[in-house]
PDB file of C-alpha atoms in Angstrom:
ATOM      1  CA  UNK A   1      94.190  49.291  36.785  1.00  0.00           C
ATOM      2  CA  UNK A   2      94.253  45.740  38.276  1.00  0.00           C
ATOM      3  CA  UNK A   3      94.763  46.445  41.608  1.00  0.00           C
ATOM      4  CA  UNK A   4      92.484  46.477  44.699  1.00  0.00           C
ATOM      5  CA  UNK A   5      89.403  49.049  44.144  1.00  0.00           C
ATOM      6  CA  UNK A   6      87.187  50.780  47.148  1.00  0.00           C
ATOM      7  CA  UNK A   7      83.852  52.462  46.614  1.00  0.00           C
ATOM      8  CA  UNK A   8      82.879  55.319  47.690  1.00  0.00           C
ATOM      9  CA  UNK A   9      86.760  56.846  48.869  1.00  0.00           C
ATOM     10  CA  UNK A  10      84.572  59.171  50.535  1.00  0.00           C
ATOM     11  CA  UNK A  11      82.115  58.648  53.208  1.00  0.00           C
ATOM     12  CA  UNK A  12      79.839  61.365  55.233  1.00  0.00           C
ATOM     13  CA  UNK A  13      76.861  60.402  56.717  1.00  0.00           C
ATOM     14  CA  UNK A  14      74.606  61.292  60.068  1.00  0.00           C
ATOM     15  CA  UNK A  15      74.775  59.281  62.944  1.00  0.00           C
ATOM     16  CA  UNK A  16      72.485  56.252  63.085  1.00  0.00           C
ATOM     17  CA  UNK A  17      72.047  55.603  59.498  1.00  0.00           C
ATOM     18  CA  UNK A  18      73.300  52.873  57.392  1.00  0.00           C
ATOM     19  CA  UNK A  19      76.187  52.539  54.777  1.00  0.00           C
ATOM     20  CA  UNK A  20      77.795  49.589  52.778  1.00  0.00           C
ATOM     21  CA  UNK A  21      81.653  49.838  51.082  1.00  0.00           C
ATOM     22  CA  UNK A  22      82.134  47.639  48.146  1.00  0.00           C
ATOM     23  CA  UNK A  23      85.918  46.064  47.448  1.00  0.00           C
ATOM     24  CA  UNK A  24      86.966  44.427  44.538  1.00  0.00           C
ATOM     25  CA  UNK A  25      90.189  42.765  45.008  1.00  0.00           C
ATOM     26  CA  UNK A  26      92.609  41.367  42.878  1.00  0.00           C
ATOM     27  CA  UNK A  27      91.387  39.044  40.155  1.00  0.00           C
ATOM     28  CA  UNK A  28      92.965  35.758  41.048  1.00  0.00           C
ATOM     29  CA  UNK A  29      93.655  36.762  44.890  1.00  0.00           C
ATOM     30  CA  UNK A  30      91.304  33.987  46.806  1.00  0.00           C
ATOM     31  CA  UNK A  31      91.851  35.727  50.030  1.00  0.00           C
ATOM     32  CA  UNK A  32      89.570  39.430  50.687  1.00  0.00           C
ATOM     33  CA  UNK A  33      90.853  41.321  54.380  1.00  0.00           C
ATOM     34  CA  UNK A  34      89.084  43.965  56.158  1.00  0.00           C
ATOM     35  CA  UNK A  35      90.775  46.321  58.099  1.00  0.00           C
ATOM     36  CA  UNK A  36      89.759  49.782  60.470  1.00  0.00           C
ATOM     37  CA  UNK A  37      92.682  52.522  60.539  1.00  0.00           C
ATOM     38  CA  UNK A  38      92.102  55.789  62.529  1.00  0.00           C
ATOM     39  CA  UNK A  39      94.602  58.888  62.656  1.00  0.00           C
ATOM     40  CA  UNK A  40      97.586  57.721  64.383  1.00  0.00           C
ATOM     41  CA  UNK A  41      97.167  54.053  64.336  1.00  0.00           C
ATOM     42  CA  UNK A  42      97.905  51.466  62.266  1.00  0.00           C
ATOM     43  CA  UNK A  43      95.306  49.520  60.276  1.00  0.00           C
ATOM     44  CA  UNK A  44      93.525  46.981  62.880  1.00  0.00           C
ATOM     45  CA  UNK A  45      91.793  43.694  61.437  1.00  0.00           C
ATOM     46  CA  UNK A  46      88.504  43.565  61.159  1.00  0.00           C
ATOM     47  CA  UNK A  47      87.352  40.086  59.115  1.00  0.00           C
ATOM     48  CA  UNK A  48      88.520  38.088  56.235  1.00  0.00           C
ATOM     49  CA  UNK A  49      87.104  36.072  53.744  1.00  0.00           C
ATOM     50  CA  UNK A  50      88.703  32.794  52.118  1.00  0.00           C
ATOM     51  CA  UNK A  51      87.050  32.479  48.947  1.00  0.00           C
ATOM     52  CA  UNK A  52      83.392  33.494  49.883  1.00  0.00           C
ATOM     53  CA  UNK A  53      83.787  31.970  53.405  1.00  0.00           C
ATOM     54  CA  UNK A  54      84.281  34.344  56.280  1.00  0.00           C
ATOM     55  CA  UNK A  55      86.872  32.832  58.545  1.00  0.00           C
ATOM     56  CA  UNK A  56      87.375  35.136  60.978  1.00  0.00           C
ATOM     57  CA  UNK A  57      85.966  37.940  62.868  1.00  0.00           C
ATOM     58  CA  UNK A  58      87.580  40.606  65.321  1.00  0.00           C
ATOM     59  CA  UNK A  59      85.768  41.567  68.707  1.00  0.00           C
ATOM     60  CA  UNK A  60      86.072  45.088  67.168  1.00  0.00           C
ATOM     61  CA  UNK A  61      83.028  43.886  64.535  1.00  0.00           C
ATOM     62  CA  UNK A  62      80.142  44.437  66.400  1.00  0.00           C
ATOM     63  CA  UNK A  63      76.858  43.194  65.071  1.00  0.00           C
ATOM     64  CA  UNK A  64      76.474  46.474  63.566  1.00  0.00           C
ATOM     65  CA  UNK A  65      78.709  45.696  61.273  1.00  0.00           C
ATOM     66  CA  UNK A  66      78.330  42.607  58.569  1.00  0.00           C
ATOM     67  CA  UNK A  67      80.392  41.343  55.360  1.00  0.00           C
ATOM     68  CA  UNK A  68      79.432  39.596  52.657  1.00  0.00           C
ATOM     69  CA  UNK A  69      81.657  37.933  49.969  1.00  0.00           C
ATOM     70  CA  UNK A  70      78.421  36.129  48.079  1.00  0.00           C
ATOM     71  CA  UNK A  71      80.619  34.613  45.091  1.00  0.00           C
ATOM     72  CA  UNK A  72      84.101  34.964  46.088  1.00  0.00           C
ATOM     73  CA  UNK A  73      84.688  37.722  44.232  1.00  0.00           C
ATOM     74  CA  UNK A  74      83.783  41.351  45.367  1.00  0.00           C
ATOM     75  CA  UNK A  75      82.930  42.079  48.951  1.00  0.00           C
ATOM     76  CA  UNK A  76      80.706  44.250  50.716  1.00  0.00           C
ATOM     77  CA  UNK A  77      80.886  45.909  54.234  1.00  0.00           C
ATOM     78  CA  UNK A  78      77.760  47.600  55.722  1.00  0.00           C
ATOM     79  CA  UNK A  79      77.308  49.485  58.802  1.00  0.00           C
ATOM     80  CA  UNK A  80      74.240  49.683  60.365  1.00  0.00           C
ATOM     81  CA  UNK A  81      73.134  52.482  62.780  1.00  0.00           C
ATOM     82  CA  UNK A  82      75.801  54.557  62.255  1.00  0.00           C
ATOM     83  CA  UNK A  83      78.097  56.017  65.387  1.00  0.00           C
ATOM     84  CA  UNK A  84      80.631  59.062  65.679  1.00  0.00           C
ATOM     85  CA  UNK A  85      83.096  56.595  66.782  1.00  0.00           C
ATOM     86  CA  UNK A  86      83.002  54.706  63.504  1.00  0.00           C
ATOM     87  CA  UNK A  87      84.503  57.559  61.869  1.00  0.00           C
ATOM     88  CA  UNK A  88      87.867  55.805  60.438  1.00  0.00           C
ATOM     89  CA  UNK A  89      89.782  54.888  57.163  1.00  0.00           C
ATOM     90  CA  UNK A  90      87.994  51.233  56.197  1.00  0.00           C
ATOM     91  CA  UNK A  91      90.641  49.543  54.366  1.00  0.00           C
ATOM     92  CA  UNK A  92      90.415  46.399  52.213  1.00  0.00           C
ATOM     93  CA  UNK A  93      93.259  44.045  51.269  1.00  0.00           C
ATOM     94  CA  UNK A  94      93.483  41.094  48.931  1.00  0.00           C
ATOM     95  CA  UNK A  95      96.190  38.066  48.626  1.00  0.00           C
ATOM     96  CA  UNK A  96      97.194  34.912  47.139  1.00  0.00           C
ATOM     97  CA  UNK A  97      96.883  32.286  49.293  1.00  0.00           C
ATOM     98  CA  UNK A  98      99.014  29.251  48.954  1.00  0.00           C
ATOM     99  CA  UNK A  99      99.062  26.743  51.876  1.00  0.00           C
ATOM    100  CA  UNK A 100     102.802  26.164  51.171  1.00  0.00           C
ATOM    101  CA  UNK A 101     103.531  29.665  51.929  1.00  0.00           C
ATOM    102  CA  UNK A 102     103.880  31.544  55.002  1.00  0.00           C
ATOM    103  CA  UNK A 103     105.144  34.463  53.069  1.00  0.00           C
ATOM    104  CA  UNK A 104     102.672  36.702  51.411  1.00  0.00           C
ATOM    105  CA  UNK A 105     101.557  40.005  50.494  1.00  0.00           C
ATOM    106  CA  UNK A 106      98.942  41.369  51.083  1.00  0.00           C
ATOM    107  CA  UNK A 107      97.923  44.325  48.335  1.00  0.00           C
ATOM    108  CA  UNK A 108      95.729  47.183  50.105  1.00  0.00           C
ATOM    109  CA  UNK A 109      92.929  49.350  48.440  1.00  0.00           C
ATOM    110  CA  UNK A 110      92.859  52.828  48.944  1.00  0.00           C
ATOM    111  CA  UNK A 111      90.349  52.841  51.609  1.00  0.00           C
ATOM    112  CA  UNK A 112      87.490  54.273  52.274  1.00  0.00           C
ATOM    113  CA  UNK A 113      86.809  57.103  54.692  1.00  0.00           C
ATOM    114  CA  UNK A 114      83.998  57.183  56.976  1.00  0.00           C
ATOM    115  CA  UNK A 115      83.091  60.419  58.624  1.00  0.00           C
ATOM    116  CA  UNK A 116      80.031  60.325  60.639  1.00  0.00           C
ATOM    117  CA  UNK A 117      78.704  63.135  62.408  1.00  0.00           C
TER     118      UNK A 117
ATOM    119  CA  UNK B   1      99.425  45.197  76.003  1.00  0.00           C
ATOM    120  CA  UNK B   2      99.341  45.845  71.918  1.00  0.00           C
ATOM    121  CA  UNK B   3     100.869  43.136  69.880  1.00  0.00           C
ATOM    122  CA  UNK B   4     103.145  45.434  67.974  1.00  0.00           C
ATOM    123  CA  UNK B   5     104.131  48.775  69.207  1.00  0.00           C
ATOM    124  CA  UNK B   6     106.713  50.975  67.830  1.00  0.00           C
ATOM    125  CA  UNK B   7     108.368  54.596  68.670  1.00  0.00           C
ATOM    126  CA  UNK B   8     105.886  56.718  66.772  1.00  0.00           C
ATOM    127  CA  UNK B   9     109.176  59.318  66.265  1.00  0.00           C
ATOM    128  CA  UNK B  10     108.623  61.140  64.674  1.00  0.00           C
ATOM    129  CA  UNK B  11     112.677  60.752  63.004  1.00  0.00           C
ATOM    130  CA  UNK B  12     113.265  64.220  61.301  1.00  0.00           C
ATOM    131  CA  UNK B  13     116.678  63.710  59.461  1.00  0.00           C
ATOM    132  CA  UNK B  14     118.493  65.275  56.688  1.00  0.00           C
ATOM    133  CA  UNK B  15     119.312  63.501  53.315  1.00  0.00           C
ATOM    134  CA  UNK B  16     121.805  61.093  53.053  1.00  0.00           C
ATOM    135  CA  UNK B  17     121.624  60.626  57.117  1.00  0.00           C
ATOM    136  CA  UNK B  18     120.792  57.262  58.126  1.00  0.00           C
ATOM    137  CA  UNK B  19     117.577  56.433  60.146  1.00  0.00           C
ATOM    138  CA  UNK B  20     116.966  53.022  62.288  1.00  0.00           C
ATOM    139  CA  UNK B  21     114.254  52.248  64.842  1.00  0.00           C
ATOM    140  CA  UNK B  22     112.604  48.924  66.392  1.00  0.00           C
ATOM    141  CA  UNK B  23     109.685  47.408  67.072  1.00  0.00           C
ATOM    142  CA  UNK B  24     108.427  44.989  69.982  1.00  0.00           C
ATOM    143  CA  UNK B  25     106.271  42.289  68.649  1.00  0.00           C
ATOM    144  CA  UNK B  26     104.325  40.158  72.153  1.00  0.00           C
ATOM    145  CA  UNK B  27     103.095  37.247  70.560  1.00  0.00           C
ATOM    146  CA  UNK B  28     106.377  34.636  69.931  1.00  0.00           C
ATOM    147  CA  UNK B  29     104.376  32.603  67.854  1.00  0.00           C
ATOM    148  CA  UNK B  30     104.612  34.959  65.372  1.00  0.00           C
ATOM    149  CA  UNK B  31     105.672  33.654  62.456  1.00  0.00           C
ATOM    150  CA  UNK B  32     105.985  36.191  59.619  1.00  0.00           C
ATOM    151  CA  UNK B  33     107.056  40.079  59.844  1.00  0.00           C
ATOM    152  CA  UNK B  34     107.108  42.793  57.372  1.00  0.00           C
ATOM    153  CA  UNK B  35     107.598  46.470  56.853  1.00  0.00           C
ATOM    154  CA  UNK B  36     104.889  48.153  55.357  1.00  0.00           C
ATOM    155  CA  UNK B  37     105.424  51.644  54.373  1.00  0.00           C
ATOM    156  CA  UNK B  38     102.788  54.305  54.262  1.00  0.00           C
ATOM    157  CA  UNK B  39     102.573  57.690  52.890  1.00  0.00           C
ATOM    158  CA  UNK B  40      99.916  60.704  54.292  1.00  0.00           C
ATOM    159  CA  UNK B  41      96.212  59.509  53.613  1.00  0.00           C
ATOM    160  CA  UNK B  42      97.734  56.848  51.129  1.00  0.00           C
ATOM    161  CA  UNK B  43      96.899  52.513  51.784  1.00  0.00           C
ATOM    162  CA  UNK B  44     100.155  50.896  53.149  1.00  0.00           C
ATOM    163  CA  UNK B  45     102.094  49.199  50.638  1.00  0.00           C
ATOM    164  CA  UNK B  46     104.782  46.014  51.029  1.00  0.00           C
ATOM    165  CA  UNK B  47     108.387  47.541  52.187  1.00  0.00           C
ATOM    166  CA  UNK B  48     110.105  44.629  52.671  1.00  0.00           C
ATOM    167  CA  UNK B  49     109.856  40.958  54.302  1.00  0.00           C
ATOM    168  CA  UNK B  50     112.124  40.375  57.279  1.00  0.00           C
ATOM    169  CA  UNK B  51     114.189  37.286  57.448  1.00  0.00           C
ATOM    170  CA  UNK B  52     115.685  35.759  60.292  1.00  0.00           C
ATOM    171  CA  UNK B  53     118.659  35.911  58.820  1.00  0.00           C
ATOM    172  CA  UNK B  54     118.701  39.616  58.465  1.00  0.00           C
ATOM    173  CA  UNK B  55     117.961  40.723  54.781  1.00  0.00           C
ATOM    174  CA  UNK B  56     118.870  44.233  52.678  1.00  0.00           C
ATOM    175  CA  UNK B  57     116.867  45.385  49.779  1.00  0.00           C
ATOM    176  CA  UNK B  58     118.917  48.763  48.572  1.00  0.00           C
ATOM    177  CA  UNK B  59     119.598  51.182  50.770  1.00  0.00           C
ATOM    178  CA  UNK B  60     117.179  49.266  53.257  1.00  0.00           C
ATOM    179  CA  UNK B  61     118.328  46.524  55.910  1.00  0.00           C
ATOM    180  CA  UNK B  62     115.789  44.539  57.927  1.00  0.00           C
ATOM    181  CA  UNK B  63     116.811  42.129  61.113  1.00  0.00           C
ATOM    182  CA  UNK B  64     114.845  39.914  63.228  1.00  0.00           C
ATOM    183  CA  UNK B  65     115.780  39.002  66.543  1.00  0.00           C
ATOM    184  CA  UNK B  66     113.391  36.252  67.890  1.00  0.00           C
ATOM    185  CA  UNK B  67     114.846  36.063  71.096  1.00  0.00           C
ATOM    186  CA  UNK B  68     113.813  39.485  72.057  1.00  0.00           C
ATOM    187  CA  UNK B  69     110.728  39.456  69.968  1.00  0.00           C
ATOM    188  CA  UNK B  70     112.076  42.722  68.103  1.00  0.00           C
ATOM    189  CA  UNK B  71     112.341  43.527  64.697  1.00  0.00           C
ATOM    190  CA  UNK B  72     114.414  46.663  63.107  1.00  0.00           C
ATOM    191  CA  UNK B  73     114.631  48.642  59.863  1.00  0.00           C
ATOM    192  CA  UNK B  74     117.492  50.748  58.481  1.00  0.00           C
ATOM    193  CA  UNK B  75     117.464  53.194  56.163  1.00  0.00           C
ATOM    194  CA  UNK B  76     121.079  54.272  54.682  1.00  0.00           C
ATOM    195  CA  UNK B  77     121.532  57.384  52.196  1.00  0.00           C
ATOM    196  CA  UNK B  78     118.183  58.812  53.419  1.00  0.00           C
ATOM    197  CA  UNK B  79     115.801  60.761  50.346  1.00  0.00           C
ATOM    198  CA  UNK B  80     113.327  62.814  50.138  1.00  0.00           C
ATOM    199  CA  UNK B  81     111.391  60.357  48.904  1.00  0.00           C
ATOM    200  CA  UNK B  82     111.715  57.881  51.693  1.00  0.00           C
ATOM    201  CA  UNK B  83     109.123  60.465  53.779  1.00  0.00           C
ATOM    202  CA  UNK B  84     106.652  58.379  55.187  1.00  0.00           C
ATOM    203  CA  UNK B  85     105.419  56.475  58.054  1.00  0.00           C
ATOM    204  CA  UNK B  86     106.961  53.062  58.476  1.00  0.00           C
ATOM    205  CA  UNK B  87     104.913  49.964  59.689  1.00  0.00           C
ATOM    206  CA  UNK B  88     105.875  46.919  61.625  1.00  0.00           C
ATOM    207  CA  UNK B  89     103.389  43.877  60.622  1.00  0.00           C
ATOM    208  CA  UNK B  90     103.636  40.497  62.101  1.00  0.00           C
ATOM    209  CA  UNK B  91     101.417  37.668  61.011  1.00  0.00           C
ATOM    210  CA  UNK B  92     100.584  34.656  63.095  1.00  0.00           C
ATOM    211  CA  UNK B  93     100.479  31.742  61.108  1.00  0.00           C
ATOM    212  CA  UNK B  94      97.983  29.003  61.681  1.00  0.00           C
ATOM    213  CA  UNK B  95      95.297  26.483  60.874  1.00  0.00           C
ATOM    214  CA  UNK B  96      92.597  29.561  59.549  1.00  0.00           C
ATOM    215  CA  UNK B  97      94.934  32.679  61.033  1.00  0.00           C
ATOM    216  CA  UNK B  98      96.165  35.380  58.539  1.00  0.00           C
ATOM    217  CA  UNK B  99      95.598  38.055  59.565  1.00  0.00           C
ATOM    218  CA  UNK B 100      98.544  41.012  60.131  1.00  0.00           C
ATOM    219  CA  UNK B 101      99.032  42.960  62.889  1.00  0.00           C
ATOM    220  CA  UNK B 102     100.112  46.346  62.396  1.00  0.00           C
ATOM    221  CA  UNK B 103     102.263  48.412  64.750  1.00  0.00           C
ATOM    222  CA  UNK B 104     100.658  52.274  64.913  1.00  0.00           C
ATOM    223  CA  UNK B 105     103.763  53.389  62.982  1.00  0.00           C
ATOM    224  CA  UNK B 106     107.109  55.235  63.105  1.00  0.00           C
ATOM    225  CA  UNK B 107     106.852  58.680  61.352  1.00  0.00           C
ATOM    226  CA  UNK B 108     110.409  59.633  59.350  1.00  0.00           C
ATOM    227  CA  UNK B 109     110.765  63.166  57.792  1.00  0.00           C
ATOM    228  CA  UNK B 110     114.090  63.455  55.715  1.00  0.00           C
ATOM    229  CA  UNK B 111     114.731  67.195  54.885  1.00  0.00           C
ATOM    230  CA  UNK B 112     116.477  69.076  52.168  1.00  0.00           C
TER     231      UNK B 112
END
């Protein structure tokens, strides 16, 4: 399977301790996107990474939360201290980024879920 | 005031009918929009792209209209398999600014 991969899909842990997701995107995809989705919502951005530079950061990343993409490949997304209201589908996207585009795709993982309780 | 927000539905309709609904995009520097379609604890996947022009891919037809900052999808000949929730993206493109904003989603049931 070449598309995006998430680990763990699964996700239960007690409040105030720490977890880290792992995403490895698409082989040649330069660009790495991470994205919160809870029931009833659509996926809201998080952070992306061009190449193993983060670009951008949401307000909704609190500095609980870091990302690493150390050699532009794989990425990692830790959560420290642990709260119920973290409790959402972490999703991770990857694309091909060419400056002469502004038409792209972005290719989604299947997520993983974070239930804290 | 969300960037993208869409009638959640949900649209319950029976095969072969044919569905439509909107979204309201805020930002009119937006520069790129897209359906994304997603399917009950699936990732969202790459519908379609929506042109300016209007643009049809099967039995689905996308149109843009700028001036009210809305964007609409069609679905003719409903299926089964078309069951799923339907999200608006729209992507403001700039200097270091990809990132896609999603609408919460418009729910569409097609019974037998």
């Amino acid at each position: 399977d070449t598309g995006v991969s998430q680990d763990p899909r699964h996700k239960i842990t007690k409040r105030g301790q720490n977890v880290t997701f792992r995403c490895d995107p698409i082989s040649e995809h330069n660009r790495l996107y991470w994205y919160r989705q809870t029931l009833g919502q659509g996926p809201e951005f998080l952070t992306y990474f061009q190449n193993e530079a983060q670009l951008e950061k949401s307000r909704l990343l609190s500095d609980r939360f870091s990302a690493e993409r150390p050699k532009g490949s794989f990425s990692t997304l830790e959560i420290q201290r642990t709260e119920q209201g973290d409790s959402a589908m972490y999703l991770c996207a990857s694309s091909l980024q060419d400056p002469r585009d502004t038409d792209y795709e972005q290719y989604f993982g299947p997520g993983t879920r974070l239930t804290v309780t | 005031r969300k960037e993208v927000e869409q009638d959640p539905g949900p649209f319950n309709v029976p095969e072969g009918a044919t569905v439509a609904f909107n979204c309201t995009y805020s930002n009119s520097a937006s520069q790129s929009f897209f359906w994304y379609r997603q399917d009950c604890r699936k990732e969202p996947k790459l519908l379609m792209s929506v042109y300016s022009s209007g643009n049809e891919d099967g039995r689905f037809t996308a149109q843009l209209n700028r001036a009210s900052q809305y964007i609409s999808l069609l679905i003719r000949d409903s299926k089964l398999s078309d069951s799923a929730t339907y999200l608006c993206v729209v992507n403001i493109v700039g200097s270091n600014d990809y990132k896609l904003s999603f609408g919460a989603g418009t729910t569409v049931t097609v019974r037998a």
